[in-house]
Amino acid sequence: MSDTSTQTDTIQIDTTRPGLARMYDYLLGGSENHLVDRTLVDEIAATDPGVFAAARANRDFLIRAVTHLTEEAGIRQFLDIGSGLPTQDNVHAVAQAIDPAARVVYVDNDPTVAKHAESLVRGEGNIEIVLGDVSSPQGILDDPRLRRLIDFDQPVALLLVAVLHFVPDSGDPWAAVRLLVDALPSGSYLVLSHVSLAELDELADTTDRAFEKRNIQLNANRTKAQISRFFDGLDLLEPGLVETTQWRSAETAPRKVSDMVIYAGVARKN
Ligand SMILES: C[S@@+](CC[C@H](N)C(=O)[O-])C[C@H]1O[C@@H](n2cnc3c(N)ncnc32)[C@H](O)[C@@H]1O
């Protein structure tokens, strides 16, 4: 891994406000989180205790998707935007267990991720960490760390897993996805999941209030139809856009783990 000190050295991490990456780490049972992070999660869990299982199911979807793409589709390059802290079953651990030559670029706009990631994956080959925002996709594509590792003449799996609900409509996440996908060659894939609280009044209210109180904008009121627009122009693999637990699950009757709905899908660019 190259030295990421230039992108994180001058950044101060604010641990008085909740951080999305640290909250997600708590949801997954990790220890890279603080009381402010846990308090916000616990507020939401008071209405839906299943949010912990929902986060796990989302992560399990990501692992199944990466396994499928590495094993069955021959993908060896992964661009994981909104990657979270690389503490739990990372993309590189999953892909490199199948082929040690698999290359992974992690991108997150939370400086905690870049700071922690540097030490957590120090010395591991074929991994880069980029501090970047999916709302500025061209900035991500132009980053020299990404350019060093990703060959845009070869297929890439673009991962946007549980991140786009943090981008408001005004930031046009659909245009950001289009720009990223347009940069990839044919044979590439999009792996995406998105929380949808559109039909869940009580949980949506609790969740919106909890986030708003901390000045964090959540855009989880998007419907399945709005989320499916992220895949426009791509070929959705079977079983299409479904709840995370239903995406190629080994379970014959996938459980409903939470009130929270997280839609997930994988699509190919032809
Ligand atoms: C719920 S976690 C998802 C982690 C991982 N993708 C997964 O699904 O297992 C969301 C991550 O997206 C990051 N994030 C939120 N908004 C972002 C943005 N605009 N650009 C890049 N990353 C963002 C957060 O910091 C957090 O680490």
Short mmCIF file of C-alpha atoms and ligand atoms in Angstrom, two decimals:
data_model
loop_
_atom_site.label_atom_id
_atom_site.label_comp_id
_atom_site.label_asym_id
_atom_site.label_seq_id
_atom_site.Cartn_x
_atom_site.Cartn_y
_atom_site.Cartn_z
CA MET A 1 0.00 0.00 0.00
CA SER A 2 1.28 3.47 -0.73
CA ASP A 3 1.72 6.13 1.96
CA THR A 4 -1.62 7.83 2.68
CA SER A 5 -0.11 10.29 5.16
CA THR A 6 -0.49 13.24 2.82
CA GLN A 7 -4.27 12.87 2.69
CA THR A 8 -4.89 12.31 6.42
CA ASP A 9 -2.06 13.95 8.35
CA THR A 10 -3.65 17.36 8.70
CA ILE A 11 -7.17 16.05 9.36
CA GLN A 12 -8.57 16.18 12.87
CA ILE A 13 -11.18 13.53 13.61
CA ASP A 14 -14.20 14.89 15.49
CA THR A 15 -15.23 12.25 18.01
CA THR A 16 -17.85 14.53 19.60
CA ARG A 17 -20.18 13.88 16.64
CA PRO A 18 -21.30 10.47 15.41
CA GLY A 19 -19.42 9.11 12.41
CA LEU A 20 -21.21 6.90 9.89
CA ALA A 21 -18.31 4.49 9.47
CA ARG A 22 -17.95 4.07 13.25
CA MET A 23 -21.73 3.62 13.66
CA TYR A 24 -21.68 0.89 11.05
CA ASP A 25 -18.73 -0.73 12.79
CA TYR A 26 -20.80 -0.80 16.01
CA LEU A 27 -23.77 -2.27 14.11
CA LEU A 28 -21.47 -5.07 12.92
CA GLY A 29 -20.16 -5.77 16.42
CA GLY A 30 -16.78 -4.03 15.99
CA SER A 31 -14.82 -2.01 18.52
CA GLU A 32 -13.71 0.97 16.37
CA ASN A 33 -16.49 3.24 17.69
CA HIS A 34 -17.28 5.76 20.42
CA LEU A 35 -20.18 6.48 22.77
CA VAL A 36 -21.64 9.15 20.40
CA ASP A 37 -21.77 6.57 17.63
CA ARG A 38 -23.36 3.90 19.80
CA THR A 39 -25.92 6.33 21.25
CA LEU A 40 -27.31 7.24 17.83
CA VAL A 41 -27.51 3.60 16.75
CA ASP A 42 -29.17 2.60 20.02
CA GLU A 43 -31.80 5.33 19.55
CA ILE A 44 -32.81 3.75 16.23
CA ALA A 45 -32.55 0.23 17.64
CA ALA A 46 -35.08 1.17 20.32
CA THR A 47 -37.70 1.22 17.53
CA ASP A 48 -36.19 -1.58 15.46
CA PRO A 49 -33.82 -3.91 17.34
CA GLY A 50 -33.32 -5.69 14.02
CA VAL A 51 -31.04 -2.92 12.69
CA PHE A 52 -27.99 -4.87 13.89
CA ALA A 53 -29.10 -7.93 11.91
CA ALA A 54 -29.97 -5.68 8.95
CA ALA A 55 -26.41 -4.30 8.89
CA ARG A 56 -25.02 -7.84 9.09
CA ALA A 57 -27.32 -8.94 6.25
CA ASN A 58 -26.10 -6.00 4.15
CA ARG A 59 -22.48 -6.96 4.80
CA ASP A 60 -23.24 -10.61 3.98
CA PHE A 61 -24.77 -9.50 0.67
CA LEU A 62 -21.55 -7.61 -0.12
CA ILE A 63 -19.47 -10.69 0.69
CA ARG A 64 -21.65 -12.96 -1.49
CA ALA A 65 -21.51 -10.45 -4.35
CA VAL A 66 -17.70 -10.09 -4.17
CA THR A 67 -17.31 -13.87 -3.94
CA HIS A 68 -19.55 -14.37 -6.97
CA LEU A 69 -17.77 -11.72 -9.04
CA THR A 70 -14.30 -13.03 -8.20
CA GLU A 71 -15.13 -16.73 -8.55
CA GLU A 72 -17.67 -16.76 -11.38
CA ALA A 73 -17.17 -13.51 -13.32
CA GLY A 74 -13.37 -13.34 -13.17
CA ILE A 75 -13.30 -9.83 -11.70
CA ARG A 76 -9.91 -8.88 -10.24
CA GLN A 77 -10.39 -5.13 -9.64
CA PHE A 78 -12.73 -3.63 -7.05
CA LEU A 79 -13.56 0.03 -6.48
CA ASP A 80 -15.38 0.16 -3.14
CA ILE A 81 -16.88 3.61 -2.52
CA GLY A 82 -18.37 4.23 0.93
CA SER A 83 -16.28 1.31 2.08
CA GLY A 84 -16.54 1.87 5.83
CA LEU A 85 -13.80 0.87 8.26
CA PRO A 86 -11.86 -2.08 6.89
CA THR A 87 -12.35 -4.14 10.03
CA GLN A 88 -14.87 -6.82 9.14
CA ASP A 89 -14.61 -9.28 6.24
CA ASN A 90 -13.12 -6.70 3.93
CA VAL A 91 -13.52 -6.81 0.20
CA HIS A 92 -9.80 -7.47 -0.22
CA ALA A 93 -9.87 -10.33 2.30
CA VAL A 94 -12.75 -11.97 0.42
CA ALA A 95 -11.39 -11.40 -3.10
CA GLN A 96 -7.74 -12.12 -2.30
CA ALA A 97 -8.70 -15.39 -0.57
CA ILE A 98 -9.83 -16.46 -4.04
CA ASP A 99 -7.01 -14.76 -5.97
CA PRO A 100 -4.22 -12.99 -4.07
CA ALA A 101 -3.67 -10.81 -7.14
CA ALA A 102 -7.09 -9.11 -6.76
CA ARG A 103 -6.76 -5.34 -6.40
CA VAL A 104 -8.99 -3.15 -4.23
CA VAL A 105 -9.35 0.61 -3.88
CA TYR A 106 -11.30 1.72 -0.82
CA VAL A 107 -12.90 5.17 -0.92
CA ASP A 108 -14.73 6.88 1.93
CA ASN A 109 -15.41 10.52 2.83
CA ASP A 110 -14.97 9.84 6.55
CA PRO A 111 -11.39 10.65 7.53
CA THR A 112 -11.63 8.04 10.32
CA VAL A 113 -11.67 5.42 7.59
CA ALA A 114 -8.54 6.68 5.86
CA LYS A 115 -6.71 7.07 9.18
CA HIS A 116 -7.63 3.60 10.48
CA ALA A 117 -7.38 1.91 7.13
CA GLU A 118 -3.79 2.95 6.71
CA SER A 119 -2.69 1.03 9.78
CA LEU A 120 -5.18 -1.82 9.43
CA VAL A 121 -4.10 -2.74 5.93
CA ARG A 122 -0.48 -1.57 6.18
CA GLY A 123 1.83 -3.93 4.36
CA GLU A 124 -0.98 -5.68 2.50
CA GLY A 125 -0.42 -5.65 -1.24
CA ASN A 126 -2.74 -4.44 -3.97
CA ILE A 127 -4.79 -2.11 -1.78
CA GLU A 128 -5.19 1.65 -1.92
CA ILE A 129 -7.15 3.98 0.37
CA VAL A 130 -8.63 7.18 -1.01
CA LEU A 131 -10.33 9.92 0.98
CA GLY A 132 -13.08 10.91 -1.45
CA ASP A 133 -16.75 11.73 -1.82
CA VAL A 134 -19.10 9.89 -4.16
CA SER A 135 -20.76 13.25 -4.86
CA SER A 136 -17.51 14.24 -6.59
CA PRO A 137 -17.00 11.13 -8.70
CA GLN A 138 -14.53 12.69 -11.12
CA GLY A 139 -12.27 13.54 -8.19
CA ILE A 140 -12.28 9.85 -7.20
CA LEU A 141 -11.54 8.70 -10.75
CA ASP A 142 -8.68 11.17 -11.09
CA ASP A 143 -7.04 10.27 -7.79
CA PRO A 144 -3.46 9.10 -8.47
CA ARG A 145 -3.74 6.28 -5.89
CA LEU A 146 -6.71 4.84 -7.76
CA ARG A 147 -4.98 5.34 -11.12
CA ARG A 148 -1.95 3.43 -9.84
CA LEU A 149 -3.97 0.33 -9.04
CA ILE A 150 -6.97 0.22 -11.39
CA ASP A 151 -6.54 -0.57 -15.07
CA PHE A 152 -9.56 0.93 -16.83
CA ASP A 153 -9.02 -1.37 -19.82
CA GLN A 154 -9.96 -4.34 -17.62
CA PRO A 155 -13.36 -4.97 -15.99
CA VAL A 156 -13.94 -3.42 -12.58
CA ALA A 157 -16.54 -4.11 -9.91
CA LEU A 158 -17.86 -0.80 -8.62
CA LEU A 159 -19.26 -1.20 -5.10
CA LEU A 160 -21.73 1.38 -3.80
CA VAL A 161 -23.05 -0.61 -0.88
CA ALA A 162 -25.19 1.17 1.73
CA VAL A 163 -23.79 4.57 0.83
CA LEU A 164 -26.07 6.37 -1.63
CA HIS A 165 -28.79 6.97 0.97
CA PHE A 166 -26.34 9.46 2.47
CA VAL A 167 -26.34 11.49 -0.75
CA PRO A 168 -29.31 13.89 -1.10
CA ASP A 169 -31.31 14.19 -4.33
CA SER A 170 -29.79 17.67 -4.71
CA GLY A 171 -26.38 15.97 -5.05
CA ASP A 172 -27.84 13.86 -7.89
CA PRO A 173 -26.50 10.44 -6.89
CA TRP A 174 -27.95 8.99 -10.13
CA ALA A 175 -25.66 11.24 -12.18
CA ALA A 176 -22.69 10.29 -9.97
CA VAL A 177 -23.34 6.58 -10.56
CA ARG A 178 -23.73 7.18 -14.31
CA LEU A 179 -20.39 9.03 -14.47
CA LEU A 180 -18.61 6.25 -12.56
CA VAL A 181 -20.18 3.46 -14.63
CA ASP A 182 -19.39 5.32 -17.88
CA ALA A 183 -15.70 5.27 -16.89
CA LEU A 184 -15.67 1.46 -16.70
CA PRO A 185 -15.16 -0.93 -19.63
CA SER A 186 -17.78 -3.40 -20.75
CA GLY A 187 -17.81 -6.54 -18.59
CA SER A 188 -17.69 -4.40 -15.44
CA TYR A 189 -20.24 -4.70 -12.64
CA LEU A 190 -22.18 -2.45 -10.29
CA VAL A 191 -22.88 -3.80 -6.77
CA LEU A 192 -25.32 -1.59 -4.91
CA SER A 193 -27.51 -1.57 -1.84
CA HIS A 194 -29.70 1.21 -0.47
CA VAL A 195 -31.88 1.59 2.63
CA SER A 196 -35.54 2.27 1.88
CA LEU A 197 -37.80 3.43 4.70
CA ALA A 198 -40.38 4.71 2.21
CA GLU A 199 -43.18 2.54 3.56
CA LEU A 200 -42.15 2.43 7.20
CA ASP A 201 -43.66 5.45 8.94
CA GLU A 202 -42.62 4.83 12.53
CA LEU A 203 -39.06 3.68 11.79
CA ALA A 204 -38.62 6.45 9.21
CA ASP A 205 -39.70 9.05 11.79
CA THR A 206 -37.41 7.73 14.52
CA THR A 207 -34.49 7.40 12.15
CA ASP A 208 -34.95 10.81 10.52
CA ARG A 209 -35.29 12.51 13.91
CA ALA A 210 -32.21 10.75 15.32
CA PHE A 211 -30.08 11.77 12.32
CA GLU A 212 -31.49 15.31 12.01
CA LYS A 213 -30.71 16.01 15.69
CA ARG A 214 -27.04 15.44 14.78
CA ASN A 215 -27.22 17.38 11.51
CA ILE A 216 -26.74 14.26 9.40
CA GLN A 217 -28.95 13.98 6.36
CA LEU A 218 -30.41 10.58 5.61
CA ASN A 219 -32.24 10.08 2.30
CA ALA A 220 -33.79 6.72 2.98
CA ASN A 221 -37.27 7.75 1.85
CA ARG A 222 -36.45 6.57 -1.68
CA THR A 223 -38.72 3.92 -3.13
CA LYS A 224 -37.68 0.70 -4.81
CA ALA A 225 -38.45 2.29 -8.21
CA GLN A 226 -36.14 5.22 -7.46
CA ILE A 227 -33.41 2.88 -6.28
CA SER A 228 -33.75 0.68 -9.38
CA ARG A 229 -32.93 3.75 -11.53
CA PHE A 230 -29.31 3.43 -10.36
CA PHE A 231 -29.13 0.35 -12.60
CA ASP A 232 -30.47 2.07 -15.74
CA GLY A 233 -28.66 0.83 -18.86
CA LEU A 234 -27.18 -2.19 -17.05
CA ASP A 235 -28.19 -5.86 -16.99
CA LEU A 236 -29.37 -6.83 -13.52
CA LEU A 237 -28.24 -10.32 -12.55
CA GLU A 238 -30.80 -12.71 -11.11
CA PRO A 239 -32.68 -12.34 -8.79
CA GLY A 240 -32.81 -8.61 -9.60
CA LEU A 241 -33.21 -5.86 -7.02
CA VAL A 242 -34.31 -7.62 -3.84
CA GLU A 243 -33.88 -7.36 -0.10
CA THR A 244 -30.30 -8.14 0.93
CA THR A 245 -31.19 -11.46 2.53
CA GLN A 246 -32.79 -12.62 -0.73
CA TRP A 247 -29.81 -11.94 -3.00
CA ARG A 248 -28.47 -15.41 -3.83
CA SER A 249 -28.84 -16.48 -0.23
CA ALA A 250 -28.05 -20.06 0.72
CA GLU A 251 -31.24 -20.04 2.78
CA THR A 252 -34.24 -21.47 0.94
CA ALA A 253 -36.61 -19.11 2.76
CA PRO A 254 -34.58 -16.00 3.62
CA ARG A 255 -35.51 -14.50 6.97
CA LYS A 256 -36.92 -11.04 7.52
CA VAL A 257 -34.31 -9.80 9.99
CA SER A 258 -35.48 -6.24 10.57
CA ASP A 259 -38.26 -3.78 9.82
CA MET A 260 -35.64 -1.85 7.88
CA VAL A 261 -35.67 -2.57 4.14
CA ILE A 262 -32.34 -2.62 2.32
CA TYR A 263 -32.56 -3.30 -1.40
CA ALA A 264 -29.59 -4.92 -3.09
CA GLY A 265 -28.61 -5.81 -6.61
CA VAL A 266 -25.71 -6.59 -8.91
CA ALA A 267 -25.67 -5.60 -12.58
CA ARG A 268 -23.34 -6.07 -15.54
CA LYS A 269 -22.28 -3.43 -18.02
CA ASN A 270 -22.43 -4.88 -21.55
C1 LIG B 1 -23.21 2.01 6.15
S1 LIG B 1 -21.52 2.20 5.77
C2 LIG B 1 -21.34 0.99 4.50
C3 LIG B 1 -19.99 0.27 4.50
C4 LIG B 1 -19.85 -0.81 3.43
N1 LIG B 1 -20.03 -0.25 2.09
C5 LIG B 1 -20.86 -1.92 3.62
O1 LIG B 1 -21.97 -1.80 3.08
O2 LIG B 1 -20.58 -2.89 4.30
C6 LIG B 1 -21.58 3.71 4.82
C7 LIG B 1 -20.22 4.30 4.56
O3 LIG B 1 -20.36 5.31 3.55
C8 LIG B 1 -19.56 6.42 3.89
N2 LIG B 1 -20.11 7.61 3.20
C9 LIG B 1 -21.23 8.31 3.51
N3 LIG B 1 -21.43 9.30 2.65
C10 LIG B 1 -20.42 9.22 1.73
C11 LIG B 1 -20.07 9.98 0.59
N4 LIG B 1 -20.81 11.03 0.20
N5 LIG B 1 -18.96 9.62 -0.10
C12 LIG B 1 -18.19 8.58 0.30
N6 LIG B 1 -18.47 7.82 1.38
C13 LIG B 1 -19.57 8.14 2.10
C14 LIG B 1 -19.64 6.49 5.39
O4 LIG B 1 -18.56 7.22 5.95
C15 LIG B 1 -19.61 5.02 5.77
O5 LIG B 1 -18.31 4.56 5.98
#
